[in-house]
PDB file of N, CA and C and ligand atoms in Angstrom:
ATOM      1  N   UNK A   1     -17.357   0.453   6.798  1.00 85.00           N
ATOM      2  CA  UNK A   1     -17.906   0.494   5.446  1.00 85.00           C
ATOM      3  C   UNK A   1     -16.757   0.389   4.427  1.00 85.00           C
ATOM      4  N   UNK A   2     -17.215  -0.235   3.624  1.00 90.00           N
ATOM      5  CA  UNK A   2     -15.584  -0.356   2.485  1.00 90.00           C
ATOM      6  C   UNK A   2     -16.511  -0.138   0.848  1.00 90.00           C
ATOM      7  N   UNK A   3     -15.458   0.768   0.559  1.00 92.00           N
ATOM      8  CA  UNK A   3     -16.170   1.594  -1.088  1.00 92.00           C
ATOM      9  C   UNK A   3     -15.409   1.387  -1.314  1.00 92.00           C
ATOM     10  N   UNK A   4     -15.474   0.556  -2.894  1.00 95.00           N
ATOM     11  CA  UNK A   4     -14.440   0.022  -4.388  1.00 95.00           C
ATOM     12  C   UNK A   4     -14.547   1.147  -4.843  1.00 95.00           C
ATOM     13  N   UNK A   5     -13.377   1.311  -5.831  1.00 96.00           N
ATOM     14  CA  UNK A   5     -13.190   2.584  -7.226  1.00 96.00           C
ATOM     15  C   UNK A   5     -12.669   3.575  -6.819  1.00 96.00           C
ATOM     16  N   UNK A   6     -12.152   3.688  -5.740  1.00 97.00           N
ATOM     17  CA  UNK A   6     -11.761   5.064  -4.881  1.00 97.00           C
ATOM     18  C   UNK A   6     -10.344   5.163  -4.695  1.00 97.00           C
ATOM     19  N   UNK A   7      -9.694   6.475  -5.290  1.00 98.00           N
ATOM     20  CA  UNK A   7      -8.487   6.815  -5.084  1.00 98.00           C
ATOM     21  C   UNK A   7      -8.252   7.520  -4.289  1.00 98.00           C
ATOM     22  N   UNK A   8      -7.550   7.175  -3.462  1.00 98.00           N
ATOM     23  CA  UNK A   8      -6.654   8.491  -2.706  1.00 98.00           C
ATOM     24  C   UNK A   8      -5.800   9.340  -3.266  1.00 98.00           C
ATOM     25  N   UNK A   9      -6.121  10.463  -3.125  1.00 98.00           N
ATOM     26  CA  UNK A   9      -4.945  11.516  -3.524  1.00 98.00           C
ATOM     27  C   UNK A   9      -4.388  12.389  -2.451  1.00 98.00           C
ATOM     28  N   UNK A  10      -5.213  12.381  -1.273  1.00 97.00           N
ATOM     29  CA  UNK A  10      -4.523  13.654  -0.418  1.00 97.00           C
ATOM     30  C   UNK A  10      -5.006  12.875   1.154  1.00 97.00           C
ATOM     31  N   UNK A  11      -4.083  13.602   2.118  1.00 97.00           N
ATOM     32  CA  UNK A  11      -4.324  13.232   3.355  1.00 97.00           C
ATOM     33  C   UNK A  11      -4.076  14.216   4.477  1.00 97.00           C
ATOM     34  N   UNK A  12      -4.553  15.038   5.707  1.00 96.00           N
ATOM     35  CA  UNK A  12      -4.037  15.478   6.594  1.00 96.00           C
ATOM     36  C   UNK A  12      -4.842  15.175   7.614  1.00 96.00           C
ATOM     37  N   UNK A  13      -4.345  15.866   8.690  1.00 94.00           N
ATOM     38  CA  UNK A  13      -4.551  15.610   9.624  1.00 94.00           C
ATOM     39  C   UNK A  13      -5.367  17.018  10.400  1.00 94.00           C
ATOM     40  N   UNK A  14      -6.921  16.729  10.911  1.00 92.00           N
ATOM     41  CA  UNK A  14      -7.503  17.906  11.125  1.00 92.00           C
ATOM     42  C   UNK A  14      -8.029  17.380  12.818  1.00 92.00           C
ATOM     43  N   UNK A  15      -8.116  18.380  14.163  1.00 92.00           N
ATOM     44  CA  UNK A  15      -8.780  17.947  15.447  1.00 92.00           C
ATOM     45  C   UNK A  15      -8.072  16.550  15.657  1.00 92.00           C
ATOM     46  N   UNK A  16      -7.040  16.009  15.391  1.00 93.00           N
ATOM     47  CA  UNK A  16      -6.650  14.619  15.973  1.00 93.00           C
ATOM     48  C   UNK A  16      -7.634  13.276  14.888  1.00 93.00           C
ATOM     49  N   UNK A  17      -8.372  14.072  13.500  1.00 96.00           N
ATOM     50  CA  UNK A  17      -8.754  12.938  13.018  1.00 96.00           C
ATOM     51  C   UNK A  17      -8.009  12.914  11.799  1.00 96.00           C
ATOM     52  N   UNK A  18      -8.111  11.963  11.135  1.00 97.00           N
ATOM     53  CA  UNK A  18      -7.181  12.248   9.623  1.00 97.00           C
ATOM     54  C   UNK A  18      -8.295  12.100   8.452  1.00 97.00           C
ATOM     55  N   UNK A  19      -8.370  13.440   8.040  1.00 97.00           N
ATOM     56  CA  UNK A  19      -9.284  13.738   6.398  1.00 97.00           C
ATOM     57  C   UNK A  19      -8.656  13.012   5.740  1.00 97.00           C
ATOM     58  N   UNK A  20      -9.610  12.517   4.389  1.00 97.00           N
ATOM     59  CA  UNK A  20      -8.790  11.672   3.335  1.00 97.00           C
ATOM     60  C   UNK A  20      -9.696  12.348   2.066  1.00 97.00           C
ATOM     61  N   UNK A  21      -8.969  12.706   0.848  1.00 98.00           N
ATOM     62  CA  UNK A  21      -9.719  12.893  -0.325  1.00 98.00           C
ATOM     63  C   UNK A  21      -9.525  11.908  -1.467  1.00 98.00           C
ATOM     64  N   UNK A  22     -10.791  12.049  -2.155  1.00 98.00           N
ATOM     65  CA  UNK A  22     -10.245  11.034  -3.236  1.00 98.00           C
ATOM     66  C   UNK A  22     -10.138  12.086  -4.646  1.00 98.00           C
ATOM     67  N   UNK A  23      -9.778  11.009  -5.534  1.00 98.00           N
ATOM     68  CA  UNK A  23      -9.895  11.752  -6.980  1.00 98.00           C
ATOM     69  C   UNK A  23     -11.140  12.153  -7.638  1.00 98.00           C
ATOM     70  N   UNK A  24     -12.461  11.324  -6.994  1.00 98.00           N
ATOM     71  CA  UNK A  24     -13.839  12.081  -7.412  1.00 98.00           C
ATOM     72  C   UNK A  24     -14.392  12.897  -6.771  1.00 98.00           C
ATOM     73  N   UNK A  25     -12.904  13.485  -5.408  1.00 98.00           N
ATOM     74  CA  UNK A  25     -13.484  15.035  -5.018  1.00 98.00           C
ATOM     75  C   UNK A  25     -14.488  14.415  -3.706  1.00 98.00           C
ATOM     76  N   UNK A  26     -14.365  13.248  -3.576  1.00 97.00           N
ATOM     77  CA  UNK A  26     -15.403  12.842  -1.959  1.00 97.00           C
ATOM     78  C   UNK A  26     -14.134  12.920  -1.043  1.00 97.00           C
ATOM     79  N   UNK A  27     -14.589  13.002   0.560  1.00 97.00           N
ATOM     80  CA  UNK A  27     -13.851  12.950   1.679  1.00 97.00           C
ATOM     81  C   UNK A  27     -13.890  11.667   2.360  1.00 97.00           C
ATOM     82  N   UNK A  28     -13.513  11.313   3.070  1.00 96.00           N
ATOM     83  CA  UNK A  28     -13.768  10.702   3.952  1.00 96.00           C
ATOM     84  C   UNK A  28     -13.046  10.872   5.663  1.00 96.00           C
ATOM     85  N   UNK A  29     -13.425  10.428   7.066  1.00 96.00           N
ATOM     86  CA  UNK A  29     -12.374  10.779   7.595  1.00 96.00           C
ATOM     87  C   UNK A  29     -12.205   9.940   8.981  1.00 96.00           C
ATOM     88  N   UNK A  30     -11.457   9.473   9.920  1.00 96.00           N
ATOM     89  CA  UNK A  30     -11.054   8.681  10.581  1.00 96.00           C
ATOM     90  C   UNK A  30     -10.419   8.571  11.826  1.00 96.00           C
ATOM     91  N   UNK A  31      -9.998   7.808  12.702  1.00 97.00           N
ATOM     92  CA  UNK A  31      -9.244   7.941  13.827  1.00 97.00           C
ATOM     93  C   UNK A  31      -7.802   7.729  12.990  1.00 97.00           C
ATOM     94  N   UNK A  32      -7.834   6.365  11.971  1.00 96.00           N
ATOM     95  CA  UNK A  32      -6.296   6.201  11.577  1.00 96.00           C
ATOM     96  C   UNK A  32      -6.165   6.564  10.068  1.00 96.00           C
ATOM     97  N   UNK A  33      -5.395   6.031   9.635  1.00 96.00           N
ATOM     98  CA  UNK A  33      -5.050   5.730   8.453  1.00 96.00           C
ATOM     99  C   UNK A  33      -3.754   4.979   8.237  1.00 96.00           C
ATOM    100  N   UNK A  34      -4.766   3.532   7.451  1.00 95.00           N
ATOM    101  CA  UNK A  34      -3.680   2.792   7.151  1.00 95.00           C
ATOM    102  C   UNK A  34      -3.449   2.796   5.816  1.00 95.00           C
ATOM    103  N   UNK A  35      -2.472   2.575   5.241  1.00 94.00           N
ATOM    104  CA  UNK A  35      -1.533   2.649   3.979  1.00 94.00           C
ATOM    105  C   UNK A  35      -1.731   1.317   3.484  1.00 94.00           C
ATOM    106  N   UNK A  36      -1.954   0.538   2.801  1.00 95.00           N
ATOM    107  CA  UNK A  36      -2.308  -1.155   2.205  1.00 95.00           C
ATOM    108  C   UNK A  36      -1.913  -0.500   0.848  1.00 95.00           C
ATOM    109  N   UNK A  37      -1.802   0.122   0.116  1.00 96.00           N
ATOM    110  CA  UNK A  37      -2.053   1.061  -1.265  1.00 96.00           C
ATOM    111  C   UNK A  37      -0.276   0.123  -2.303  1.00 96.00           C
ATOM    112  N   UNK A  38       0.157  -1.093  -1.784  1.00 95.00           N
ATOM    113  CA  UNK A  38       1.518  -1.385  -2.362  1.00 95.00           C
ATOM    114  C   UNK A  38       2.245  -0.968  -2.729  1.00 95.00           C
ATOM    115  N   UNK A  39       3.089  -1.164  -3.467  1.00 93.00           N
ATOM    116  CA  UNK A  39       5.029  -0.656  -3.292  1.00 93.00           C
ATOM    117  C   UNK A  39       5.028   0.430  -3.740  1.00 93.00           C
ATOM    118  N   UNK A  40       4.349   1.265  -4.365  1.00 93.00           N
ATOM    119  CA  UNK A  40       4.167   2.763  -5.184  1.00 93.00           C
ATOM    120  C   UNK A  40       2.875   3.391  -4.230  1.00 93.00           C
ATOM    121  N   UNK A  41       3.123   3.234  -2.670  1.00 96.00           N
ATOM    122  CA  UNK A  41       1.938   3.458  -2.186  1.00 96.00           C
ATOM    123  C   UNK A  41       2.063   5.316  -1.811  1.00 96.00           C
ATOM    124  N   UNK A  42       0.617   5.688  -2.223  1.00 96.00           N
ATOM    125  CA  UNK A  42       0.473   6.978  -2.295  1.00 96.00           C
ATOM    126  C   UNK A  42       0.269   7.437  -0.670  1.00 96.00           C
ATOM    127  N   UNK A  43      -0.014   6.411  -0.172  1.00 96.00           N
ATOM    128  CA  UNK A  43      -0.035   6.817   1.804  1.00 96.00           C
ATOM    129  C   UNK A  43       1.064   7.488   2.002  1.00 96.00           C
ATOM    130  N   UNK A  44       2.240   6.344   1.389  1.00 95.00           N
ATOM    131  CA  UNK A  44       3.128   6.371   2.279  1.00 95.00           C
ATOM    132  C   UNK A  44       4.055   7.563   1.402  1.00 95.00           C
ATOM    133  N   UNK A  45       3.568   8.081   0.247  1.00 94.00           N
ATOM    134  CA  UNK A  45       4.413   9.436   0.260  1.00 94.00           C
ATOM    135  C   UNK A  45       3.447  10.600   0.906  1.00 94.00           C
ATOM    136  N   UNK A  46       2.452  10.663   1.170  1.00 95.00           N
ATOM    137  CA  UNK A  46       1.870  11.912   1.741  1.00 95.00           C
ATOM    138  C   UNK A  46       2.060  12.111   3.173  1.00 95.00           C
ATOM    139  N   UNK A  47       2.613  10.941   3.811  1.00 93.00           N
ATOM    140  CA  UNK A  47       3.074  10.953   5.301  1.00 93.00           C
ATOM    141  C   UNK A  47       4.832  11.057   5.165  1.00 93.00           C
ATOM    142  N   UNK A  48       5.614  10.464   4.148  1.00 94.00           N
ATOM    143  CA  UNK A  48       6.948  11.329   3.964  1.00 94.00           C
ATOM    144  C   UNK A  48       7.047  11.037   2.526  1.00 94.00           C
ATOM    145  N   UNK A  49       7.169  12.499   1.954  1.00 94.00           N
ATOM    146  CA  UNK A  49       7.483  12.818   0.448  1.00 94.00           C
ATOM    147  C   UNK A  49       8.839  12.579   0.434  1.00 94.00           C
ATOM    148  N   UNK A  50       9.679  12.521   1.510  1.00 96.00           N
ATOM    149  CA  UNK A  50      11.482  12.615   1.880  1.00 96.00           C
ATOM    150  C   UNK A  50      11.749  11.228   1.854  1.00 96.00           C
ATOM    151  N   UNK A  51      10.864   9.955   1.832  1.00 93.00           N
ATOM    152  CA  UNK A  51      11.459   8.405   1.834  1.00 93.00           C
ATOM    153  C   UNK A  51      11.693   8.428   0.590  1.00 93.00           C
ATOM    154  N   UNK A  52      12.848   7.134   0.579  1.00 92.00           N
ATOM    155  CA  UNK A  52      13.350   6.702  -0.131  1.00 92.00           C
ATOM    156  C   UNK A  52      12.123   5.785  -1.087  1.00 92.00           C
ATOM    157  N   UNK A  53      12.613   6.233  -2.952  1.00 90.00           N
ATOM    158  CA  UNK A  53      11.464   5.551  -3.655  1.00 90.00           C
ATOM    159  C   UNK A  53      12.143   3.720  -3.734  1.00 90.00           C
ATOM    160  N   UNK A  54      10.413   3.033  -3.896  1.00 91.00           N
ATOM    161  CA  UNK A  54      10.988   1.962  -4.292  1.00 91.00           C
ATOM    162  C   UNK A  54      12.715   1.556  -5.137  1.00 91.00           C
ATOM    163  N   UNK A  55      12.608   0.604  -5.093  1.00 93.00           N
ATOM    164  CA  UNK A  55      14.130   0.210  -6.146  1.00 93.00           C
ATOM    165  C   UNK A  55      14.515  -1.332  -6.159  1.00 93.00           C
ATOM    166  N   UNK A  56      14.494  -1.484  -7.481  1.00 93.00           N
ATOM    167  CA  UNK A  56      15.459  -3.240  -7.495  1.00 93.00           C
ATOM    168  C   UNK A  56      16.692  -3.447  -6.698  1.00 93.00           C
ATOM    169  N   UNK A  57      16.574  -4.634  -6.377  1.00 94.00           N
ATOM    170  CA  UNK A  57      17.452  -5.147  -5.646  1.00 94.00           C
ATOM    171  C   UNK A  57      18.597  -6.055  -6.667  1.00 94.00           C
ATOM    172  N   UNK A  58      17.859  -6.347  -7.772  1.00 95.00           N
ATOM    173  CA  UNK A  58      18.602  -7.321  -8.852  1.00 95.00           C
ATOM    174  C   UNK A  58      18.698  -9.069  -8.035  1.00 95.00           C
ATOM    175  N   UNK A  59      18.088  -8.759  -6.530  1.00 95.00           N
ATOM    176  CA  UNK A  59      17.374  -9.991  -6.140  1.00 95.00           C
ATOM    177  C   UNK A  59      16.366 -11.217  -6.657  1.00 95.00           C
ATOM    178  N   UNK A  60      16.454 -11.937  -7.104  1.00 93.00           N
ATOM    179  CA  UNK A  60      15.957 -13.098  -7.880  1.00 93.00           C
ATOM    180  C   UNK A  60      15.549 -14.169  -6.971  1.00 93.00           C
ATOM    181  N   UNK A  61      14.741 -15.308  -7.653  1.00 90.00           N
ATOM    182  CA  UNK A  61      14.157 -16.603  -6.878  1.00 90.00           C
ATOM    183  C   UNK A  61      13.583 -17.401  -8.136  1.00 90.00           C
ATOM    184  N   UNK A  62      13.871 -18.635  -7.667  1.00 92.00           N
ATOM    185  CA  UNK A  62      13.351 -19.525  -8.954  1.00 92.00           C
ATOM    186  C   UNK A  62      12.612 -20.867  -7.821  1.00 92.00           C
ATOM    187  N   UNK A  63      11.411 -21.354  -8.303  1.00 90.00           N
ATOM    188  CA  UNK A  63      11.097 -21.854  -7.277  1.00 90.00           C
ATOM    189  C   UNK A  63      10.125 -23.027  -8.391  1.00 90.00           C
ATOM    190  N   UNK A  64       9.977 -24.665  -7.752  1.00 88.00           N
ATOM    191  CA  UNK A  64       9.556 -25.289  -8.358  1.00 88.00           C
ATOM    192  C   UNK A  64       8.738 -27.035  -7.454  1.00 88.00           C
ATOM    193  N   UNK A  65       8.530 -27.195  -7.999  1.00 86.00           N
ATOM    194  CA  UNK A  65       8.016 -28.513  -7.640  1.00 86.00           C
ATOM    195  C   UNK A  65       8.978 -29.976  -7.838  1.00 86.00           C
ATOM    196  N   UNK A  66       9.417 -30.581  -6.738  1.00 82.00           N
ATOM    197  CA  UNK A  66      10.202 -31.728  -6.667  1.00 82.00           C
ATOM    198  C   UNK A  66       9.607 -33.102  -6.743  1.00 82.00           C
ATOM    199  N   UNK A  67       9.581 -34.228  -7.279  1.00 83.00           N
ATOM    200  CA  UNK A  67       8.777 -35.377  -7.227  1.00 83.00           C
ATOM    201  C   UNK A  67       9.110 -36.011  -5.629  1.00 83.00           C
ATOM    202  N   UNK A  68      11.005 -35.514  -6.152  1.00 76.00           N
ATOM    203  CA  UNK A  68      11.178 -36.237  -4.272  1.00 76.00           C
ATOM    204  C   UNK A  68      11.832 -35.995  -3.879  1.00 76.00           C
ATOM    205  N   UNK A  69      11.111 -34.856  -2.868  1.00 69.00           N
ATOM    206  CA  UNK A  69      11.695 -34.172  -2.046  1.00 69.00           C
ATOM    207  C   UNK A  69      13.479 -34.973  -1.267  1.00 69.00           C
ATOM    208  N   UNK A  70      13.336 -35.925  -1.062  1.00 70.00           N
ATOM    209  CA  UNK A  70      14.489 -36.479  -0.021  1.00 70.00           C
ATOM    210  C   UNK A  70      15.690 -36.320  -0.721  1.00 70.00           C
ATOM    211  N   UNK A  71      15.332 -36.653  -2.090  1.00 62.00           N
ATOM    212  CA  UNK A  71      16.692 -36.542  -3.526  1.00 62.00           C
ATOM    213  C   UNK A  71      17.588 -35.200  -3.067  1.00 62.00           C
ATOM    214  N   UNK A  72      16.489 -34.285  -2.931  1.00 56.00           N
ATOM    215  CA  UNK A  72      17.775 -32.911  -3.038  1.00 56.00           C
ATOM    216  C   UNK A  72      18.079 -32.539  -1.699  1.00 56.00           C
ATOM    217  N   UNK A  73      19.632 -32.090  -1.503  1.00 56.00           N
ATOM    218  CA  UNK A  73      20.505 -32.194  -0.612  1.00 56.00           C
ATOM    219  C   UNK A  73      20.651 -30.141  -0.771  1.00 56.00           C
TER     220      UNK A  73
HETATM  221  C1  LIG B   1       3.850 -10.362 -11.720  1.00 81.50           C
HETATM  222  C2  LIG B   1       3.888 -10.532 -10.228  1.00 81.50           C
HETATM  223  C3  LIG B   1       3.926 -11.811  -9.695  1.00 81.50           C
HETATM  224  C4  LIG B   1       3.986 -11.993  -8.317  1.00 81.50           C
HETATM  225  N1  LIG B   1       4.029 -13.254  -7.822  1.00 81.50           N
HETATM  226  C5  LIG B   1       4.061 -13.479  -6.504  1.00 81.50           C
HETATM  227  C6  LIG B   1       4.085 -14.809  -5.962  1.00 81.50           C
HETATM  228  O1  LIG B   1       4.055 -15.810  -6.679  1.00 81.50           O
HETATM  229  N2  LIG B   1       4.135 -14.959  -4.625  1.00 81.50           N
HETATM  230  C7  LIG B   1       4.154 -13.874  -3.770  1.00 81.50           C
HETATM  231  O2  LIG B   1       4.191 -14.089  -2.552  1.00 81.50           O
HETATM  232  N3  LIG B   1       4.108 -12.619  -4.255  1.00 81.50           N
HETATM  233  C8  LIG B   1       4.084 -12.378  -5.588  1.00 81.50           C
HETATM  234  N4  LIG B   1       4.076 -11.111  -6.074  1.00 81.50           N
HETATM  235  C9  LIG B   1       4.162 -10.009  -5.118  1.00 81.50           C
HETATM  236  C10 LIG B   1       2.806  -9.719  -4.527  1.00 81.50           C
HETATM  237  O3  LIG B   1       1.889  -9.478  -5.569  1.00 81.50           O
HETATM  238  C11 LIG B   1       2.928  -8.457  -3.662  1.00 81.50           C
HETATM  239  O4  LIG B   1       3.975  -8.615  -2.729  1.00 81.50           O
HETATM  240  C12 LIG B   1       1.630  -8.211  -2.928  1.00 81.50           C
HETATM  241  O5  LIG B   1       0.547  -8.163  -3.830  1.00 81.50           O
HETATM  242  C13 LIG B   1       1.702  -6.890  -2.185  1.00 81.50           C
HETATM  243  O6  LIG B   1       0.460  -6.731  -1.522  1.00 81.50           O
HETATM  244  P1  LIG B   1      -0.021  -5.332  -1.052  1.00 81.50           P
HETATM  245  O7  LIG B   1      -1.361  -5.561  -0.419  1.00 81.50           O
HETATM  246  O8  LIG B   1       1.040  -4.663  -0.240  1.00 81.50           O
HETATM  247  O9  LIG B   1      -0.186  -4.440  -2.367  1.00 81.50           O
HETATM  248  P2  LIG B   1      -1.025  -4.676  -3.700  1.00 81.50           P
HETATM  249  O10 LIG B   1      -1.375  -6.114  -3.913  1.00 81.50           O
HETATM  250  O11 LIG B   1      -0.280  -3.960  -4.783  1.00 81.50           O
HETATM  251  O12 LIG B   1      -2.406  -3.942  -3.398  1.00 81.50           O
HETATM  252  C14 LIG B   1      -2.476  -2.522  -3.330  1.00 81.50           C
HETATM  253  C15 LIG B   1      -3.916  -2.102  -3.631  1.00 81.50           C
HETATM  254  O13 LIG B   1      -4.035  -0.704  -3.365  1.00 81.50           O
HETATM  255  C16 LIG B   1      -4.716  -0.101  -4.452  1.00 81.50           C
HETATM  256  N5  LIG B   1      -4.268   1.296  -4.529  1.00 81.50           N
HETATM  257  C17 LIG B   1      -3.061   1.782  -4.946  1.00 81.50           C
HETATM  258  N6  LIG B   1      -3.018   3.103  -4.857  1.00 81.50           N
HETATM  259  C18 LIG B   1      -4.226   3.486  -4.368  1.00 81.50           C
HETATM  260  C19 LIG B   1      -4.811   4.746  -4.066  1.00 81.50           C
HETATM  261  N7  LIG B   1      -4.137   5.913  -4.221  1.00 81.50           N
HETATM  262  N8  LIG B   1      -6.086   4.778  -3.593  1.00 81.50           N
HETATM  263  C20 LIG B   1      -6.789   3.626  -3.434  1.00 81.50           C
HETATM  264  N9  LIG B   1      -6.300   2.401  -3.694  1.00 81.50           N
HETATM  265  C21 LIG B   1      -5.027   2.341  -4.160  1.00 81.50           C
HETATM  266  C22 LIG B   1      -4.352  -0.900  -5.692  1.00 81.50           C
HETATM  267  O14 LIG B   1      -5.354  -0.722  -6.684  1.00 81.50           O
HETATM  268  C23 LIG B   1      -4.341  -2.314  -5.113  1.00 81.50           C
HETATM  269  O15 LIG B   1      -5.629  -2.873  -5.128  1.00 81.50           O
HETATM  270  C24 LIG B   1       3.996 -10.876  -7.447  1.00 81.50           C
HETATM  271  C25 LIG B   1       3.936  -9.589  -7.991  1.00 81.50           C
HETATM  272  C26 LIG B   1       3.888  -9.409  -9.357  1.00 81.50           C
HETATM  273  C27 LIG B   1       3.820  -8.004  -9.917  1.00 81.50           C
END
C-alpha cells in the first residue's frame, strides 16, 4: 500500500519488526525499512544520529549538446 503526505519522524525497532511514526501521529510497521527520503534523509539519521551530515564537494559539471559529436577530441 503506498500513502502520499506522510512524514516520517521516528523509527524503532519492536519483536524483529520496525514501527514507523509519522507527523500526523499514525504508525505504521514492517519487516524493513527503507530510507529513499534524499540527501537530508531523516531514515538515515534515526538509524545513525553519529554519520557524517551532508556537505559540498565544490564539485561542478557543465554539460551540453554537440551538433558533431566527431569535432570534439
Ligand atoms: C536543482 C536540481 C537540479 C538537479 N538536476 C539533476 C539532473 O539534471 N540530473 C540528475 O541526474 N540529477 C539532478 N539532480 C539531483 C537529483 O535530483 C537527485 O540526485 C535525486 O532526486 C535524488 O533522488 P532521491 O530519490 O535519493 O531523493 P529525492 O528526489 O530528494 O526524493 C526524496 C523524497 O523523500 C521525501 N521525504 C523526505 N523526507 C521525508 C520524510 N521524513 N518522510 C516522508 N518522505 C520524506 C521527499 O519529499 C521526496 O519526495 C538535481 C537536483 C537539484 C536540486
Amino acid at each position: 500500500m503506498i500513502e502520499h503526505g506522510k512524514t516520517l519522524v521516528h523509527a524503532e525497532t519492536n519483536n524483529d519488526r520496525v514501527v514507523v511514526g509519522f507527523s500526523d501521529g499514525t504508525t505504521a510497521r514492517g519487516d524493513i525499512l527503507v530510507g529513499a527520503d534524499g540527501l537530508r534523509s531523516t531514515v538515515r539519521y534515526l538509524i545513525d544520529p553519529g554519520a557524517p551530515a551532508p556537505r559540498a564537494t565544490g564539485l561542478g559539471y557543465t554539460f551540453g549538446v554537440a551538433p558533431n559529436a566527431w569535432a570534439c577530441t
